[in-house]
Short mmCIF file of C-alpha atoms in Angstrom, two decimals:
data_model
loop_
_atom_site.label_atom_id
_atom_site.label_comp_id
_atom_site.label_asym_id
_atom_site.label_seq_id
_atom_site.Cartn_x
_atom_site.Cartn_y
_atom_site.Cartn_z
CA UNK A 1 106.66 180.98 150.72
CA UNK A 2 109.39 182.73 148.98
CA UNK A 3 110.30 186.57 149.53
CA UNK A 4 112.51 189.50 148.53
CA UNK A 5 115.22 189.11 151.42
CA UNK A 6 117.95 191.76 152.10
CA UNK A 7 120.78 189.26 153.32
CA UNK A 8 122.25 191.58 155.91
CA UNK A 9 119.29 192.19 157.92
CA UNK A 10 117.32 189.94 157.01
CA UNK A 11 114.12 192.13 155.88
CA UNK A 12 111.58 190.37 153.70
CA UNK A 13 109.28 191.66 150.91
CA UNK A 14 106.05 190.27 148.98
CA UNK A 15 107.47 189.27 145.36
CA UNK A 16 104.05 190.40 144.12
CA UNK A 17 104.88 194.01 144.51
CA UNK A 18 108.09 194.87 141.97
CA UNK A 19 111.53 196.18 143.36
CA UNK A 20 115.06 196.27 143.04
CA UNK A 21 116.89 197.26 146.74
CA UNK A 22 115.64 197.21 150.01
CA UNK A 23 114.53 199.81 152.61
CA UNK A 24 118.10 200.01 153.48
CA UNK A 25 119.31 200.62 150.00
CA UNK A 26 120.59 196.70 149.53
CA UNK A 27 119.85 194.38 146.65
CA UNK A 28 117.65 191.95 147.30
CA UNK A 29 118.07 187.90 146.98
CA UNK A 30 115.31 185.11 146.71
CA UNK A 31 116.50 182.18 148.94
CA UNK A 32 116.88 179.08 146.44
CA UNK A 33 113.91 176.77 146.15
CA UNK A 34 113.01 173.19 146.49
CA UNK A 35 114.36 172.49 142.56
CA UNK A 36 113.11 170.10 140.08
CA UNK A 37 112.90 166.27 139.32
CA UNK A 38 113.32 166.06 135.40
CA UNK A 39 109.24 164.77 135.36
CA UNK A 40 108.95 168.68 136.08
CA UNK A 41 110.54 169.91 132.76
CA UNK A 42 107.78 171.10 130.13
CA UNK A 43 109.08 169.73 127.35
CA UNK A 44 106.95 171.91 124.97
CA UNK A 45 109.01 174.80 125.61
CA UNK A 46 112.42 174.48 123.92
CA UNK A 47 114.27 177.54 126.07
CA UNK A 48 114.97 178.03 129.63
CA UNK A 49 110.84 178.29 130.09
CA UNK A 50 110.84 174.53 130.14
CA UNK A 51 112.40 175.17 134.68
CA UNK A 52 109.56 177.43 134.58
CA UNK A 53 108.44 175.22 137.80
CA UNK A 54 111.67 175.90 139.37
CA UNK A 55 110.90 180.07 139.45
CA UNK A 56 109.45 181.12 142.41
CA UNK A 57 106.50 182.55 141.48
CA UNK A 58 103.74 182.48 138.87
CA UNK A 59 104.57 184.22 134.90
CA UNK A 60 101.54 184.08 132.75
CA UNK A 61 103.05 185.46 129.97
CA UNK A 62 106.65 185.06 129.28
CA UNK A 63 108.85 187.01 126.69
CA UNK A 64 110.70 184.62 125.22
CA UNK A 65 112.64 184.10 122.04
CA UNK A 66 114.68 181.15 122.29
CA UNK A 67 116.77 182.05 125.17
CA UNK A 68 118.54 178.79 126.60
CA UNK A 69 119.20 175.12 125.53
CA UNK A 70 122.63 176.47 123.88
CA UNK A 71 125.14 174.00 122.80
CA UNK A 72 127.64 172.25 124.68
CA UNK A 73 130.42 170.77 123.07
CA UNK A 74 134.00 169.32 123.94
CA UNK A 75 137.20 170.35 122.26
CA UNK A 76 141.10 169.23 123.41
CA UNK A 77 142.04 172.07 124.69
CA UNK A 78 145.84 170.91 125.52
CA UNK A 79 147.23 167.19 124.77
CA UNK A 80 144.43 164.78 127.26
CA UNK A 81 142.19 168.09 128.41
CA UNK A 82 138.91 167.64 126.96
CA UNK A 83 136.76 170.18 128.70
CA UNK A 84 133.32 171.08 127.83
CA UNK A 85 132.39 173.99 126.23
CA UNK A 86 128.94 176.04 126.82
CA UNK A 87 128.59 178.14 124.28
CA UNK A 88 126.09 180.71 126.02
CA UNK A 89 126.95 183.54 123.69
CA UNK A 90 124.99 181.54 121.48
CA UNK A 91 121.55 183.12 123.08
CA UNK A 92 119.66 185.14 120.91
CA UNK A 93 121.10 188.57 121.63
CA UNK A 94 124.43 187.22 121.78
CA UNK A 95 125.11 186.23 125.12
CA UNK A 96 124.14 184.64 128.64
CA UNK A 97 122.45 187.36 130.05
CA UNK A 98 119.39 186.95 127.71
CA UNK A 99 118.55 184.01 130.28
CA UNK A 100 118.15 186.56 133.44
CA UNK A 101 116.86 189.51 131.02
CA UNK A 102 113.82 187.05 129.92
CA UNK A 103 112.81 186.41 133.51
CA UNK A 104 113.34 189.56 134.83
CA UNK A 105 111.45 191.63 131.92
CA UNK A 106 108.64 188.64 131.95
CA UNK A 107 108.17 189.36 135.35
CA UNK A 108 108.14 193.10 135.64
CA UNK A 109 105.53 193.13 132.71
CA UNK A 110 103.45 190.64 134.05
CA UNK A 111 103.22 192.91 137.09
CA UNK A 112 102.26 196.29 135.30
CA UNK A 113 106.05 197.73 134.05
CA UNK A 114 106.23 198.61 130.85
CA UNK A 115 108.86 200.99 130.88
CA UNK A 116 112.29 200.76 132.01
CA UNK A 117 115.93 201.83 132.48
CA UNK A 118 119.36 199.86 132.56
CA UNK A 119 122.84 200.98 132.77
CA UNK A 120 125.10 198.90 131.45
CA UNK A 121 128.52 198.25 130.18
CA UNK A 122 127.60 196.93 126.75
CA UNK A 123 125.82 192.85 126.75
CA UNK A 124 123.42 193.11 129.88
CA UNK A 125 121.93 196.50 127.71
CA UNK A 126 121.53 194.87 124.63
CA UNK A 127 119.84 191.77 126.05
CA UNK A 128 117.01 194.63 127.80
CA UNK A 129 116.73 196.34 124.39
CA UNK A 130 116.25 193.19 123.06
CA UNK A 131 113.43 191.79 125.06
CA UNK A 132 112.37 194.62 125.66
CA UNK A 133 111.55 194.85 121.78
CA UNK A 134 109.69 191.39 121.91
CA UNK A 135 107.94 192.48 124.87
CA UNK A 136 106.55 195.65 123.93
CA UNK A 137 108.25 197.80 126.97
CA UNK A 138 109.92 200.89 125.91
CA UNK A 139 113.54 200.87 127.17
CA UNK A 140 116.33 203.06 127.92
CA UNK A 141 119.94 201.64 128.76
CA UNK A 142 122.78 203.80 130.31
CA UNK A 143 126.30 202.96 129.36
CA UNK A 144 129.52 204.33 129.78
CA UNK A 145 131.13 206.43 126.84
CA UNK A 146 133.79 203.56 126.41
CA UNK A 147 131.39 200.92 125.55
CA UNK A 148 131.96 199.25 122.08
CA UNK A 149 130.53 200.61 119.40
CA UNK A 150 128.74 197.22 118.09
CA UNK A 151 127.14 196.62 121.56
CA UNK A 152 125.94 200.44 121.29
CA UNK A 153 124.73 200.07 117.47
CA UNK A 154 122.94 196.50 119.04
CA UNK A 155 121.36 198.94 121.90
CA UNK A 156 119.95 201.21 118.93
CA UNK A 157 119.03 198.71 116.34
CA UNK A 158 116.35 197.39 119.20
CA UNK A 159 114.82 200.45 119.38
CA UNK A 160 116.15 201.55 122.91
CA UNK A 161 116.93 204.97 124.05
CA UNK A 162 120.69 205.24 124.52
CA UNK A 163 122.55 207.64 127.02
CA UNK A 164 126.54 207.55 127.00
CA UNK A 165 127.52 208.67 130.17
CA UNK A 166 132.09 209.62 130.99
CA UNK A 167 133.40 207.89 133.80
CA UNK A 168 133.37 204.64 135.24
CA UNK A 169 130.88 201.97 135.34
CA UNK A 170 129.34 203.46 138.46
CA UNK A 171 128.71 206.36 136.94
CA UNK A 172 126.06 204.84 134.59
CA UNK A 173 125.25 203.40 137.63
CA UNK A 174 124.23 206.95 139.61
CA UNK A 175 122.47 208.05 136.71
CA UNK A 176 120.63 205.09 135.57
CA UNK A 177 119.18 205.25 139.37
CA UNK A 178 118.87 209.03 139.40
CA UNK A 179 115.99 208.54 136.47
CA UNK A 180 114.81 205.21 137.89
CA UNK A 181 113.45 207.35 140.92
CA UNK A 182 111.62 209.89 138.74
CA UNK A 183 110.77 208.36 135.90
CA UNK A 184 110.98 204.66 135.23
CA UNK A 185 111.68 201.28 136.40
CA UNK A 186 114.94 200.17 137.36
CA UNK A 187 115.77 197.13 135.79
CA UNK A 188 118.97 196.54 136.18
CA UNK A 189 120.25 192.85 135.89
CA UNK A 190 122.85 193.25 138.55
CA UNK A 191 120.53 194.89 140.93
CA UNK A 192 117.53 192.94 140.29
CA UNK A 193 117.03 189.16 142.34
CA UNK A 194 114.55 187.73 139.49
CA UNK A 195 117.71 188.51 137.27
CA UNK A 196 119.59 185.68 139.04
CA UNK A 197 116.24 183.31 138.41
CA UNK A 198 117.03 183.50 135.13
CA UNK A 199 120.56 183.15 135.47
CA UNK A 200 119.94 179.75 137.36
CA UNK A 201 118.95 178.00 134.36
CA UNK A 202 122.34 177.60 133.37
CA UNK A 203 122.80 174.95 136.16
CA UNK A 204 119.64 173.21 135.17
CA UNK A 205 120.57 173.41 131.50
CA UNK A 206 123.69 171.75 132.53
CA UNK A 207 122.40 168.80 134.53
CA UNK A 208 120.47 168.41 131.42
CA UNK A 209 122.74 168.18 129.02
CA UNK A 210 124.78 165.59 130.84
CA UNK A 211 122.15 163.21 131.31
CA UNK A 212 121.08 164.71 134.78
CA UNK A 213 124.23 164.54 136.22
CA UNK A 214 125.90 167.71 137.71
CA UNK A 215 130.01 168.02 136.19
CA UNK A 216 133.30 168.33 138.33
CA UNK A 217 133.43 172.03 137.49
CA UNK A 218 132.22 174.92 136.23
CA UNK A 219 134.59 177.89 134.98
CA UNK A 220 132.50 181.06 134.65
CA UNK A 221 133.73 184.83 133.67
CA UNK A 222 133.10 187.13 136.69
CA UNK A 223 132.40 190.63 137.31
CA UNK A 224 128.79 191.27 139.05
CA UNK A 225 128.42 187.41 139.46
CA UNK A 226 125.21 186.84 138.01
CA UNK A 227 126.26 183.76 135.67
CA UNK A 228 127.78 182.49 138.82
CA UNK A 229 125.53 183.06 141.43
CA UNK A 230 122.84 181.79 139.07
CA UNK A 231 125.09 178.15 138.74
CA UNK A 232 125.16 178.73 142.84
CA UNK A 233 121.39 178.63 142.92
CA UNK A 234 120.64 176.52 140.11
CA UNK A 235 122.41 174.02 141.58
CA UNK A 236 122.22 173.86 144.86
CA UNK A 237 118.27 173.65 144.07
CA UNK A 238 119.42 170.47 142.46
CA UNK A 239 121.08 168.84 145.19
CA UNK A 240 118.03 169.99 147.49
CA UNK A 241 116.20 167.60 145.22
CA UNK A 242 118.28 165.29 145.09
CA UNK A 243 118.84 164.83 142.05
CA UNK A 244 122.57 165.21 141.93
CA UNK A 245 125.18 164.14 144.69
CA UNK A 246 126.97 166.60 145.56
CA UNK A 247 127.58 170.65 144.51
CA UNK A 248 130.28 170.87 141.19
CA UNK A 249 132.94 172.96 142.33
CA UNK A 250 132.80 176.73 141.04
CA UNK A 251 135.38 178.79 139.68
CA UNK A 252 135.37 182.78 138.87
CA UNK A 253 137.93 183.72 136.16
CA UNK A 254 138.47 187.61 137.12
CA UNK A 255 141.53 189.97 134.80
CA UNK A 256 143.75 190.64 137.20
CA UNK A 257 143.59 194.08 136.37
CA UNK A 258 139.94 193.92 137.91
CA UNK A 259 139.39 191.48 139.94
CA UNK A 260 137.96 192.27 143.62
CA UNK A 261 136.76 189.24 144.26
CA UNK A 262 139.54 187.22 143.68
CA UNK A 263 140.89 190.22 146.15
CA UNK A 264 138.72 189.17 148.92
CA UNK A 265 138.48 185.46 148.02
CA UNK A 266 142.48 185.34 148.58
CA UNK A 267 142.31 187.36 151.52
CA UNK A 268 139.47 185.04 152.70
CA UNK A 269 137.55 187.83 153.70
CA UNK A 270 133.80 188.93 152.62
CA UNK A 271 134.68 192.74 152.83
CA UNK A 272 136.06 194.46 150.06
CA UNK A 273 140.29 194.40 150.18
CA UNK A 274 142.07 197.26 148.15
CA UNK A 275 144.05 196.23 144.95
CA UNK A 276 144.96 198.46 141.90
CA UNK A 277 142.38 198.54 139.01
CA UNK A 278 143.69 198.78 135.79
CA UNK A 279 142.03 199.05 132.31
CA UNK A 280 141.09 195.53 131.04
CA UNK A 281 140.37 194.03 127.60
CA UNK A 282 137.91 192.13 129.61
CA UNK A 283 135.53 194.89 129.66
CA UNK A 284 132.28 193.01 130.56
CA UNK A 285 133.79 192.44 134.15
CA UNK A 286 135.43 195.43 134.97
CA UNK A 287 133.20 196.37 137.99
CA UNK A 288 135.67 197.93 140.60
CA UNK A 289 132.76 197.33 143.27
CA UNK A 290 130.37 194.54 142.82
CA UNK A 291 127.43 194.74 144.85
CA UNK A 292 127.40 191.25 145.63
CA UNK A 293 130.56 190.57 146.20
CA UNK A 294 130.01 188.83 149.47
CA UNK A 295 127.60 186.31 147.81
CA UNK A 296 130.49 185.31 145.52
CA UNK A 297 133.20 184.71 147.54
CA UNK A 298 130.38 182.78 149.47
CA UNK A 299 129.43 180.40 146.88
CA UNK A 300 133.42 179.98 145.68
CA UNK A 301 133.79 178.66 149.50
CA UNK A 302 130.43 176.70 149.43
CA UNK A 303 131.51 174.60 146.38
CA UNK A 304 135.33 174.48 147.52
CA UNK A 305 135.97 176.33 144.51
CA UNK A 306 138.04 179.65 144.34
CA UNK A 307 139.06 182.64 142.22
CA UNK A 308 141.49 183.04 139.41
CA UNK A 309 143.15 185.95 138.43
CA UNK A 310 144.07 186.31 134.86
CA UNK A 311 147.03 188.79 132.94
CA UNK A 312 145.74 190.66 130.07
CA UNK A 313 148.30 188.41 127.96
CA UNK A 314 146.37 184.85 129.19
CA UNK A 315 143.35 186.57 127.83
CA UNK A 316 144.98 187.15 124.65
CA UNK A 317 146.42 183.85 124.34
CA UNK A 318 143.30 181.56 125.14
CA UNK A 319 141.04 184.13 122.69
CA UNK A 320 143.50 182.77 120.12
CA UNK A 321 143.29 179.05 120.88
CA UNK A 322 139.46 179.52 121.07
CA UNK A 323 139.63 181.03 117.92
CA UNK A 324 141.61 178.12 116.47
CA UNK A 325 138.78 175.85 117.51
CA UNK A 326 136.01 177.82 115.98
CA UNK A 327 134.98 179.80 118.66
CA UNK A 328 134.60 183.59 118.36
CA UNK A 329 133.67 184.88 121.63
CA UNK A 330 134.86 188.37 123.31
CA UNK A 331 137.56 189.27 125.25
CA UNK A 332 135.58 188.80 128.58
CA UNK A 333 134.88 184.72 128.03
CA UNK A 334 138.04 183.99 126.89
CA UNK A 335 138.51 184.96 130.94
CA UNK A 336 137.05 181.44 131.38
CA UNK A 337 139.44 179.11 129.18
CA UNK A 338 142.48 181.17 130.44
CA UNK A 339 141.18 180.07 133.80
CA UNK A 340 141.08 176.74 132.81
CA UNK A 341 144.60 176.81 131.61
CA UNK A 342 145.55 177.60 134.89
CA UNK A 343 143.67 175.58 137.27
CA UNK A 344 145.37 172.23 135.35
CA UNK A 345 148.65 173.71 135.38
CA UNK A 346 148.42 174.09 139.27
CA UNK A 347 147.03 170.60 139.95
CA UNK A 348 143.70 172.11 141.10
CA UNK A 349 141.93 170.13 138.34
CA UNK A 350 142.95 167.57 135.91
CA UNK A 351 142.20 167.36 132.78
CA UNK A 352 140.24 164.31 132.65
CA UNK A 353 137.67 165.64 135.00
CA UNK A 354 134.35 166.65 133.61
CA UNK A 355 134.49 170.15 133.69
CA UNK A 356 132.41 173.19 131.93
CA UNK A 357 134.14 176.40 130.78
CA UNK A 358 131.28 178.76 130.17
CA UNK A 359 131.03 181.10 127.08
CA UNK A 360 129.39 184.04 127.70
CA UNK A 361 129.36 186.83 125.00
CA UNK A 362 130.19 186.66 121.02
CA UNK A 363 132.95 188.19 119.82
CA UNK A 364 131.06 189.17 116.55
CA UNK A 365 129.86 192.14 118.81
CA UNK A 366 133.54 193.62 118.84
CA UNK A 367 135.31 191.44 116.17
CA UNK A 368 137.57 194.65 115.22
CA UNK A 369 138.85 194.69 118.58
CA UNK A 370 139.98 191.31 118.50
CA UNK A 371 141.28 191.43 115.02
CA UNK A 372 143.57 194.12 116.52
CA UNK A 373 144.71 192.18 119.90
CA UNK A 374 145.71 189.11 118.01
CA UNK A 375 147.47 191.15 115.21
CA UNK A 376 149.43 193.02 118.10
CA UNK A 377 150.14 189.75 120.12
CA UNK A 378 151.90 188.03 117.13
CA UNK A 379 148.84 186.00 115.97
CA UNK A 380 147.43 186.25 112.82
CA UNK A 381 144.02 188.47 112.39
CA UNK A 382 141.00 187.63 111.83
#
């Protein structure tokens, strides 16, 4: 039967009764299940409720509007690389964390919550406003002063109570969980385990698309690791199933002027190693400390996959190239493509291998910004 299960010592908790840390103050993971054979899809649902069978537990009543089955397409990216392309920030709030939000919220209500809080640096609140709205739960998101104004105006526009806090993204942290113990839920999506259940569906969505077949490899931008501990799950409930051969290798595109886990990846340790952190254009994964950091640098090594660290000018450079193919995404996925870049330029992939470079946010949410950093870099605006 699955639990809540703190993955240092080992404590387990009924998933019938709601939480988000353990007794010892850790988050919580569910161990991944048995997975799914495609005569398991529900076909009638056209979002990621059609792996419903792969959660693991029971939700009567999901809130749901049209999260998942985004597009995947393949561009040239350089002369013979023709990666695919998953363009997550597709989802209806604008990108992939409307996949964890609709499990997570769907869950909590199903179970009594109707009211709760989120700190967040801009996407991950929007996506709980947003639900939130469809659900009927009354919301309140916590976010740094620096966040972009179009995330915070998306925040609003769903009806949410919004609390700019000064500092760094662990402040909103502090005092997201300050009111979470006297007044509401805490639903935060790095925090919360069902989050990642959500999250999963990305692998499954994948091994759909290519005609149940897992790729080579899968680029995702990283900063609390959700999109890539989700892939982690998602698909190593796949190969428990056997329906795909083997794990695709996993790769965490990181700025370098953030980027602890490619820290402790390269140091090939699970504890946090000290490096300089720097203000990033990247601003969706500038978490200093991730709380699961040791998870990531887990699944990197479980897939034989690895970090990459990315300059502020790579970031620049592959937003304008995605641009040029028709993709407007923000800062943070452009991590992804830049990564990409890289990998085939070191021999660590080549580009004939099938491989996914995920897509995570739209850049329609801070299309000013990005007018300016191509101006300034020497490419035309937008």
């Amino acid at each position: 039967m699955a639990v809540y299960r703190d993955p240092v010592d080992g404590s387990s908790y009924d998933l019938d009764q709601p939480r988000w840390r353990s007794d010892a103050g850790r988050p919580l993971w569910i161990e991944p299940g048995s997975g799914l054979t495609p005569a398991a899809l529900d076909h009638s649902a056209d979002s990621i409720w059609r792996y419903r069978a792969a959660l693991p537990i029971a939700i009567s009543n999901p809130i749901s509007i049209g999260e998942g089955k985004t597009p995947l397409v393949t561009h040239e990216w350089h002369t013979d690389q023709h990666p695919f392309f998953k363009l997550d920030y597709l989802n209806p709030t604008g990108s992939f964390k409307d996949r964890g939000t609709s499990v997570m919220l769907s869950y909590l209500r199903d179970r009594g919550i109707t009211s709760v809080v989120e700190d967040s640096s801009g996407n991950g609140g929007a996506s709980v406003a947003g639900y939130g709205a469809a659900g009927g739960m009354k919301v309140k998101v916590i976010a740094p002063a620096s966040t972009s104004l179009g995330k915070i105006a998306q925040i609003h526009a769903f009806g949410a109570e919004v609390q700019l806090v000064e500092g760094s993204r662990e402040a909103s942290q502090d005092e997201a969980i300050r009111q979470a113990i006297n007044h509401m839920f805490y639903a935060n999506h790095n925090w919360q385990a069902f989050f990642l259940q959500g999250t999963k569906t990305l692998a499954y969505e994948l091994w759909e698309d290519l005609d149940f077949q897992a790729p080579d490899h899968v680029i995702v931008p990283v900063g609390a690791g959700s999109s890539l501990l989700g892939c982690w799950l998602g698909f190593r409930e796949l190969l428990a199933a056997k329906q795909i051969e083997q794990m695709p290798q996993l790769f965490a595109a990181q700025p370098l002027s953030c980027s602890p886990v490619d820290a402790s990846f390269t140091a090939n340790t699970l504890q946090p190693v000290q490096r300089e952190i720097r203000p990033t254009i990247a601003e969706g994964t500038a978490i200093a400390h991730p709380l699961r950091l040791a998870q990531m640098v887990d699944a990197l090594r479980d897939t034989s996959g690895r970090s990459v660290a990315i300059t502020e000018s790579e970031i620049v450079q592959a937003l304008h190239q995605l641009c040029q193919r028709g993709l407007l995404v923000e800062p943070t996925s452009a991590l992804a493509a830049a990564a990409y870049t890289k990998l085939v330029e070191q021999g660590t992939i080549r580009g004939s291998d099938q491989t996914v470079i995920v897509l995570s946010g739209s850049g329609l949410k801070s299309a000013p910004t990005i007018a300016n950093l191509l101006a300034s870099s020497g490419h035309p605006a937008l």
